[in-house]
Structures are given as C-alpha cells and as structure tokens.
Short mmCIF file of C-alpha atoms in Angstrom, two decimals:
data_model
loop_
_atom_site.label_atom_id
_atom_site.label_comp_id
_atom_site.label_asym_id
_atom_site.label_seq_id
_atom_site.Cartn_x
_atom_site.Cartn_y
_atom_site.Cartn_z
CA MET A 618 -16.64 10.71 -12.79
CA THR A 619 -19.48 8.69 -11.27
CA HIS A 620 -18.55 5.79 -9.02
CA ASN A 621 -21.19 3.09 -8.97
CA VAL A 622 -20.43 1.89 -5.47
CA THR A 623 -23.36 -0.04 -4.03
CA ASP A 624 -24.62 0.12 -0.47
CA ALA A 625 -23.47 -3.48 -0.13
CA ALA A 626 -19.91 -2.45 -1.05
CA VAL A 627 -19.98 0.31 1.55
CA GLY A 628 -21.15 -2.23 4.10
CA THR A 629 -18.33 -4.55 3.10
CA LEU A 630 -15.73 -1.88 3.87
CA GLU A 631 -17.28 -1.24 7.26
CA GLY A 632 -17.75 -4.90 8.12
CA SER A 633 -14.69 -6.54 6.58
CA GLY A 634 -12.33 -3.56 6.37
CA PHE A 635 -11.72 -3.82 2.62
CA VAL A 636 -13.75 -3.81 -0.58
CA PRO A 637 -12.70 -4.81 -4.13
CA LEU A 638 -13.55 -2.25 -6.82
CA PRO A 639 -13.54 -4.02 -10.21
CA GLY A 640 -12.75 -1.82 -13.21
CA LEU A 641 -12.28 1.33 -11.12
CA VAL A 642 -9.85 2.93 -13.57
CA PRO A 643 -10.88 3.08 -17.25
CA ALA A 644 -8.48 2.26 -20.08
CA ALA A 645 -7.27 5.83 -20.58
CA GLY A 646 -6.55 6.21 -16.87
CA LEU A 647 -4.77 2.87 -16.77
CA ALA A 648 -2.53 4.01 -19.63
CA ARG A 649 -1.61 7.09 -17.57
CA LEU A 650 -0.83 4.95 -14.53
CA ARG A 651 1.47 2.84 -16.66
CA ARG A 652 3.21 5.93 -18.03
CA ALA A 653 3.68 7.25 -14.50
CA ALA A 654 5.15 3.91 -13.42
CA GLY A 655 7.51 4.17 -16.39
CA VAL A 656 8.58 7.66 -15.32
CA LEU A 657 9.39 6.38 -11.83
CA ARG A 658 11.36 3.44 -13.20
CA GLU A 659 13.36 5.78 -15.42
CA ARG A 660 14.20 7.94 -12.42
CA ALA A 661 15.47 4.86 -10.58
CA ALA A 662 17.43 3.40 -13.49
CA HIS A 663 20.72 5.05 -12.45
CA LEU A 664 20.50 4.16 -8.75
CA GLU A 665 22.92 1.64 -7.27
CA SER A 666 21.13 1.58 -3.92
CA SER A 667 17.96 2.97 -2.35
CA ALA A 668 17.82 6.73 -1.95
CA GLY A 669 15.17 9.05 -0.57
CA ASP A 670 11.71 7.90 -1.63
CA PHE A 671 13.07 5.21 -3.97
CA VAL A 672 13.63 1.69 -2.58
CA LEU A 673 15.40 -0.86 -4.75
CA GLU A 674 14.82 -4.60 -4.57
CA ALA A 675 17.32 -7.10 -3.14
CA ALA A 676 17.56 -10.86 -3.25
CA GLY A 677 16.87 -12.79 -0.07
CA VAL A 678 15.99 -10.31 2.67
CA GLY A 679 14.14 -7.92 0.33
CA GLY A 680 14.69 -4.32 -0.61
CA TRP A 681 13.61 -2.53 2.57
CA VAL A 682 15.71 -4.65 4.92
CA ALA A 683 18.74 -4.53 2.60
CA TRP A 684 18.42 -0.74 2.44
CA GLN A 685 18.27 -0.42 6.23
CA ARG A 686 21.19 -2.81 6.73
CA GLY A 687 23.32 -1.28 4.01
CA ASP A 688 23.39 -4.58 2.11
CA PRO A 689 23.77 -4.80 -1.70
CA GLN A 690 20.66 -4.20 -3.80
CA VAL A 691 19.85 -4.79 -7.45
CA ALA A 692 20.88 -1.65 -9.32
CA GLY A 693 17.96 0.15 -10.92
CA LEU A 694 15.35 -2.47 -9.92
CA LEU A 695 12.52 -0.76 -8.05
CA ARG A 696 10.63 -2.25 -5.12
CA SER A 697 8.70 0.87 -4.10
CA VAL A 698 8.46 4.64 -4.37
CA SER A 699 6.79 6.81 -1.74
CA ARG A 700 5.41 10.29 -2.52
CA ALA A 701 4.97 8.94 -6.03
CA HIS A 702 2.71 11.84 -7.01
CA HIS A 703 5.54 14.28 -6.33
CA HIS A 704 7.94 12.38 -8.58
CA ALA A 705 5.32 11.68 -11.27
CA PRO A 706 2.95 14.68 -10.98
CA ASP A 707 0.36 13.26 -13.37
CA LEU A 708 -0.63 10.88 -10.59
CA ALA A 709 -1.92 13.81 -8.53
CA LEU A 710 -3.92 15.06 -11.50
CA LEU A 711 -5.24 11.61 -12.34
CA GLN A 712 -6.53 10.74 -8.87
CA ALA A 713 -8.41 14.05 -8.84
CA GLU A 714 -9.81 13.47 -12.34
CA LEU A 715 -10.91 10.00 -11.27
CA ASP A 716 -12.77 11.75 -8.44
CA LEU A 717 -11.23 9.53 -5.81
CA PRO A 718 -10.99 12.05 -2.92
CA GLU A 719 -14.28 13.84 -3.57
CA GLY A 720 -16.35 11.02 -5.06
CA LEU A 721 -15.18 7.52 -4.20
CA VAL A 722 -13.84 8.13 -0.69
CA PRO A 723 -16.92 9.96 0.64
CA ARG A 724 -19.12 7.26 -0.86
CA LEU A 725 -17.16 4.70 1.15
CA VAL A 726 -16.66 6.50 4.48
CA GLY A 727 -19.08 9.43 4.41
CA ALA A 728 -16.56 12.27 4.08
CA PRO A 729 -14.04 13.48 1.48
CA GLY A 730 -10.42 12.42 1.70
CA VAL A 731 -7.21 14.44 1.62
CA LEU A 732 -4.33 12.85 -0.29
CA VAL A 733 -1.45 12.36 2.15
CA ASN A 734 0.73 9.93 0.19
CA SER A 735 0.93 7.72 -2.85
CA PHE A 736 3.14 4.77 -3.68
CA LEU A 737 4.41 2.73 -6.56
CA TRP A 738 4.55 -0.92 -5.51
CA ALA A 739 6.70 -3.08 -7.76
CA LYS A 740 7.22 -6.82 -7.33
CA PRO A 741 9.56 -7.96 -10.09
CA PRO A 742 9.44 -11.63 -11.12
CA ARG A 743 11.53 -14.02 -9.01
CA LEU A 744 12.94 -11.26 -6.79
CA GLY A 745 9.81 -9.39 -5.67
CA SER A 746 9.91 -9.58 -1.88
CA GLU A 747 7.24 -10.10 0.75
CA LYS A 748 5.55 -7.18 2.48
CA PRO A 749 4.79 -8.45 6.00
CA TRP A 750 1.51 -8.06 7.88
CA HIS A 751 0.97 -4.45 8.90
CA GLN A 752 -1.58 -1.65 9.27
CA ASP A 753 -1.15 1.51 7.21
CA LEU A 754 -2.13 3.79 10.10
CA ALA A 755 0.89 2.54 12.06
CA PHE A 756 3.05 4.49 9.58
CA ALA A 757 1.19 7.79 9.81
CA PRO A 758 3.58 10.76 9.84
CA ASP A 759 4.51 12.59 13.02
CA GLY A 760 1.71 14.91 14.09
CA PHE A 761 -1.05 12.83 12.51
CA ASP A 762 -4.01 12.97 14.92
CA THR A 763 -5.24 9.38 15.14
CA ALA A 764 -7.91 10.40 17.64
CA ALA A 765 -9.61 12.48 14.95
CA HIS A 766 -8.45 10.90 11.71
CA SER A 767 -7.67 7.63 10.01
CA VAL A 768 -6.66 6.76 6.46
CA VAL A 769 -8.26 4.94 3.57
CA THR A 770 -6.01 3.41 0.91
CA VAL A 771 -7.10 2.91 -2.69
CA TRP A 772 -4.72 0.33 -4.20
CA VAL A 773 -4.92 0.06 -8.00
CA ALA A 774 -3.47 -2.83 -10.00
CA VAL A 775 -1.41 -1.55 -12.94
CA GLU A 776 -0.60 -5.11 -13.99
CA ALA A 777 -2.55 -8.18 -12.94
CA ALA A 778 -2.18 -9.05 -9.25
CA THR A 779 -2.45 -12.81 -8.72
CA GLU A 780 -1.84 -15.18 -5.85
CA ALA A 781 1.37 -16.28 -7.57
CA ASN A 782 2.86 -12.81 -8.09
CA GLY A 783 1.86 -11.23 -4.78
CA ALA A 784 -1.76 -10.06 -4.65
CA LEU A 785 -2.76 -8.34 -1.43
CA GLN A 786 -4.02 -10.49 1.42
CA PHE A 787 -6.34 -9.26 4.18
CA ILE A 788 -7.70 -10.53 7.49
CA PRO A 789 -11.39 -9.60 7.41
CA GLY A 790 -12.54 -7.71 10.48
CA SER A 791 -9.04 -7.03 11.81
CA HIS A 792 -9.66 -3.28 11.40
CA ARG A 793 -12.04 -3.44 14.37
CA HIS A 794 -9.36 -4.50 16.84
CA GLY A 795 -7.43 -1.25 17.11
CA LEU A 796 -3.85 -0.37 16.28
CA PHE A 797 -1.55 -3.27 17.05
CA GLU A 798 2.06 -2.96 18.17
CA HIS A 799 4.37 -3.43 15.19
CA ARG A 800 7.64 -5.22 15.89
CA GLY A 801 10.74 -4.14 14.02
CA VAL A 802 12.62 -0.91 13.47
CA ARG A 803 11.52 2.42 12.12
CA GLU A 804 13.08 3.54 8.87
CA ARG A 805 16.46 5.11 9.53
CA GLN A 806 16.78 8.79 8.79
CA PRO A 807 19.05 10.15 6.03
CA GLY A 808 22.68 10.27 7.12
CA ARG A 809 22.24 7.72 9.89
CA PRO A 810 24.44 4.58 9.90
CA PRO A 811 23.08 1.23 8.67
CA LEU A 812 21.13 -0.94 11.11
CA ALA A 813 22.76 -4.36 11.17
CA ASP A 814 19.77 -6.02 12.86
CA ALA A 815 17.02 -4.27 10.87
CA VAL A 816 13.65 -6.04 10.77
CA GLU A 817 10.76 -4.57 8.79
CA PRO A 818 7.90 -3.47 11.11
CA HIS A 819 5.23 -6.16 11.21
CA VAL A 820 2.45 -7.82 13.17
CA ASP A 821 2.05 -11.56 13.80
CA PRO A 822 -1.72 -12.10 13.36
CA ALA A 823 -1.64 -15.34 15.35
CA GLU A 824 -0.46 -13.39 18.40
CA VAL A 825 -3.14 -10.68 18.29
CA LEU A 826 -6.26 -12.34 16.83
CA PRO A 827 -8.06 -15.50 17.98
CA ALA A 828 -8.40 -17.20 14.58
CA PRO A 829 -7.00 -15.14 11.70
CA ALA A 830 -8.27 -16.30 8.31
CA PRO A 831 -6.47 -14.41 5.52
CA VAL A 832 -8.08 -13.94 2.14
CA SER A 833 -6.31 -13.05 -1.10
CA VAL A 834 -7.69 -10.39 -3.46
CA PRO A 835 -6.51 -10.94 -7.05
CA LEU A 836 -7.09 -7.94 -9.31
CA SER A 837 -7.10 -7.35 -13.04
CA PRO A 838 -5.35 -4.24 -14.42
CA GLY A 839 -7.39 -1.13 -13.61
CA SER A 840 -9.26 -2.82 -10.78
CA ALA A 841 -8.65 -1.74 -7.20
CA VAL A 842 -9.22 -2.54 -3.57
CA ALA A 843 -9.98 0.09 -0.93
CA PHE A 844 -9.23 -0.61 2.70
CA ASP A 845 -9.30 0.92 6.15
CA GLY A 846 -6.12 2.19 7.78
CA MET A 847 -6.46 -0.36 10.59
CA MET A 848 -6.74 -3.29 8.16
CA LEU A 849 -4.10 -5.99 8.61
CA HIS A 850 -2.71 -6.83 5.19
CA ARG A 851 0.37 -8.25 3.49
CA SER A 852 1.63 -9.47 0.13
CA ALA A 853 3.62 -12.62 -0.58
CA PRO A 854 6.80 -12.74 -2.68
CA ASN A 855 6.49 -12.86 -6.45
CA SER A 856 7.22 -16.50 -7.23
CA THR A 857 6.63 -16.23 -10.99
CA ALA A 858 9.31 -16.25 -13.67
CA SER A 859 7.86 -13.53 -15.88
CA GLU A 860 4.84 -11.80 -14.28
CA PRO A 861 5.61 -8.44 -12.67
CA ARG A 862 3.12 -7.20 -10.10
CA THR A 863 2.84 -3.43 -10.30
CA ALA A 864 0.39 -1.26 -8.40
CA ILE A 865 -0.11 2.36 -7.42
CA SER A 866 -1.85 3.27 -4.18
CA PHE A 867 -3.35 6.53 -3.01
CA VAL A 868 -3.63 7.14 0.74
CA TYR A 869 -6.28 9.57 1.99
CA ARG A 870 -6.73 11.15 5.40
CA VAL A 871 -10.36 10.87 6.49
CA PRO A 872 -12.31 11.59 9.67
CA ARG A 873 -12.00 8.58 11.94
CA PRO A 874 -14.81 6.16 11.06
CA ALA A 875 -17.11 5.10 13.89
CA TRP A 876 -15.89 1.50 13.62
CA SER A 877 -12.24 2.48 14.19
CA HIS A 878 -10.57 2.44 17.63
CA PRO A 879 -7.07 3.97 17.44
CA ASP A 880 -6.79 4.12 21.24
CA ARG A 881 -6.76 0.32 21.49
CA ARG A 882 -3.07 -0.14 20.79
CA ARG A 883 -2.01 -3.65 21.77
#
C-alpha cells in the first residue's frame, strides 16, 4: 500500500509532534477494524469488572481509577483493551497489510517500526471518561531502552472523533521538552490488593510548559493521527448522549528521533 505522505506532513510530525492522516484506512480496512472492535466487545460482554488487558468503564472516576481502587464498574462496558492484536489477531494482519510499520512509519521518522502494542479505545456516550495528559513513552515496558528507542503511535478513528465525544488533544511542540514526571500510581499487578488512593498517571502542562496551547484533532472514520512518544496528549470525557468514540491505536518502537530527548526527565 502506498502512503502519500508529503514532506510537509513529515515536517509537521518533527516540528509539532503529531500529524493528522486523513483517510489513512480505506473502507475495507475500516470494516475490519470495526469487526475487530466487535470481537473485543464480545470478549468483554461477560465481565463484571476489569480483568487482564480489558478495562471496563465506570461512572464518575472513570474505568482505570475504579479498577485500581476496586470500585464498581459497568458490567460488560469497555473503556480500553491493551494488546488488542493478541485478542483480535486480524489487527496484526491488518496493520501489516496497511503497510504501517514498513511504509508509513519509515516515511514519518526515517526507519521502520516494530509493533510493541495496540489498543482499543472506547468512550461510550455519557460515561466515556477522560484520559489525562500523558506521554506514551512514560508507559514503555520494563527493559525498553529509551536512550536508543522511542515510540510512534498511529491512532485510527473507527467512529468519528469529535470535540464533543472526546477527540484527542495535543500540545504542539511538547515532544521536544523531554520525558516529564508523571504523577499518580502505576497499574497494580495481578493479585495485588486495591489501591484506595489510586490516581491515574498524568502531567499538568501548566507546571512543565511556559504557555501550553492545546489543540483538538477531530477525525472522521478511517482517518488517523500519528504522534511522537514524547507528545503530551489527552482526551476529554464523552459528553454526548448517543455518539460513541471508538479508536484503535498501533504503537511502534522506532530508533530515537534526533528531536527527542529522553534523558531530560523533569
């Protein structure tokens, strides 16, 4: 598959830290993404609470915090799934067929990517919770060499992402300021007791940047946004009554770009 990514788009990723990719996934691929999302929802339908890679949504504090605290969640209502390509294997095939790691990623950063994770991101109407400001590289697995590598995320809208239902927001240029300290708690390991004071890891942009100016990136189904692993980003709650916001993201390990400074942890 040929990706018509312009030099200007490549420059946008380097300069701003993110780049919208309109119409990245054609209709047939979008249909497969929707089927994969359906498979993941079916696998979660019997769950009463979050388990393993599957996080259910919760009113008020949101699914992740409720899971960590041991609070009630909405049975069967997904908020997110990590390692999505393991639970819905067609996702692994599709991202390869779309030539994301060998075509799109090297066009953006100059080297191929290695798929290290994928996620289903679900924001159901009315209950879909906020994802606070964070950098993806802050959640790299143990042993990930941030001196040599970073990550690039390709986030694909399966349903329309709007400002009302929780489109991604970015702070342009924040990827050039290094890896910030994230306040909060790390995800508790299986078998460990609930954390009564759990707070989702996050960054307060006003504390680390002189004049943060967030921008929202609405996307139509099949369109995507690619962004650097140091990019500060978030998504607001879904405030709509009937518009789910569903996305699937692919996270690729790449050689550390020249503009990235992982040693500047603040």
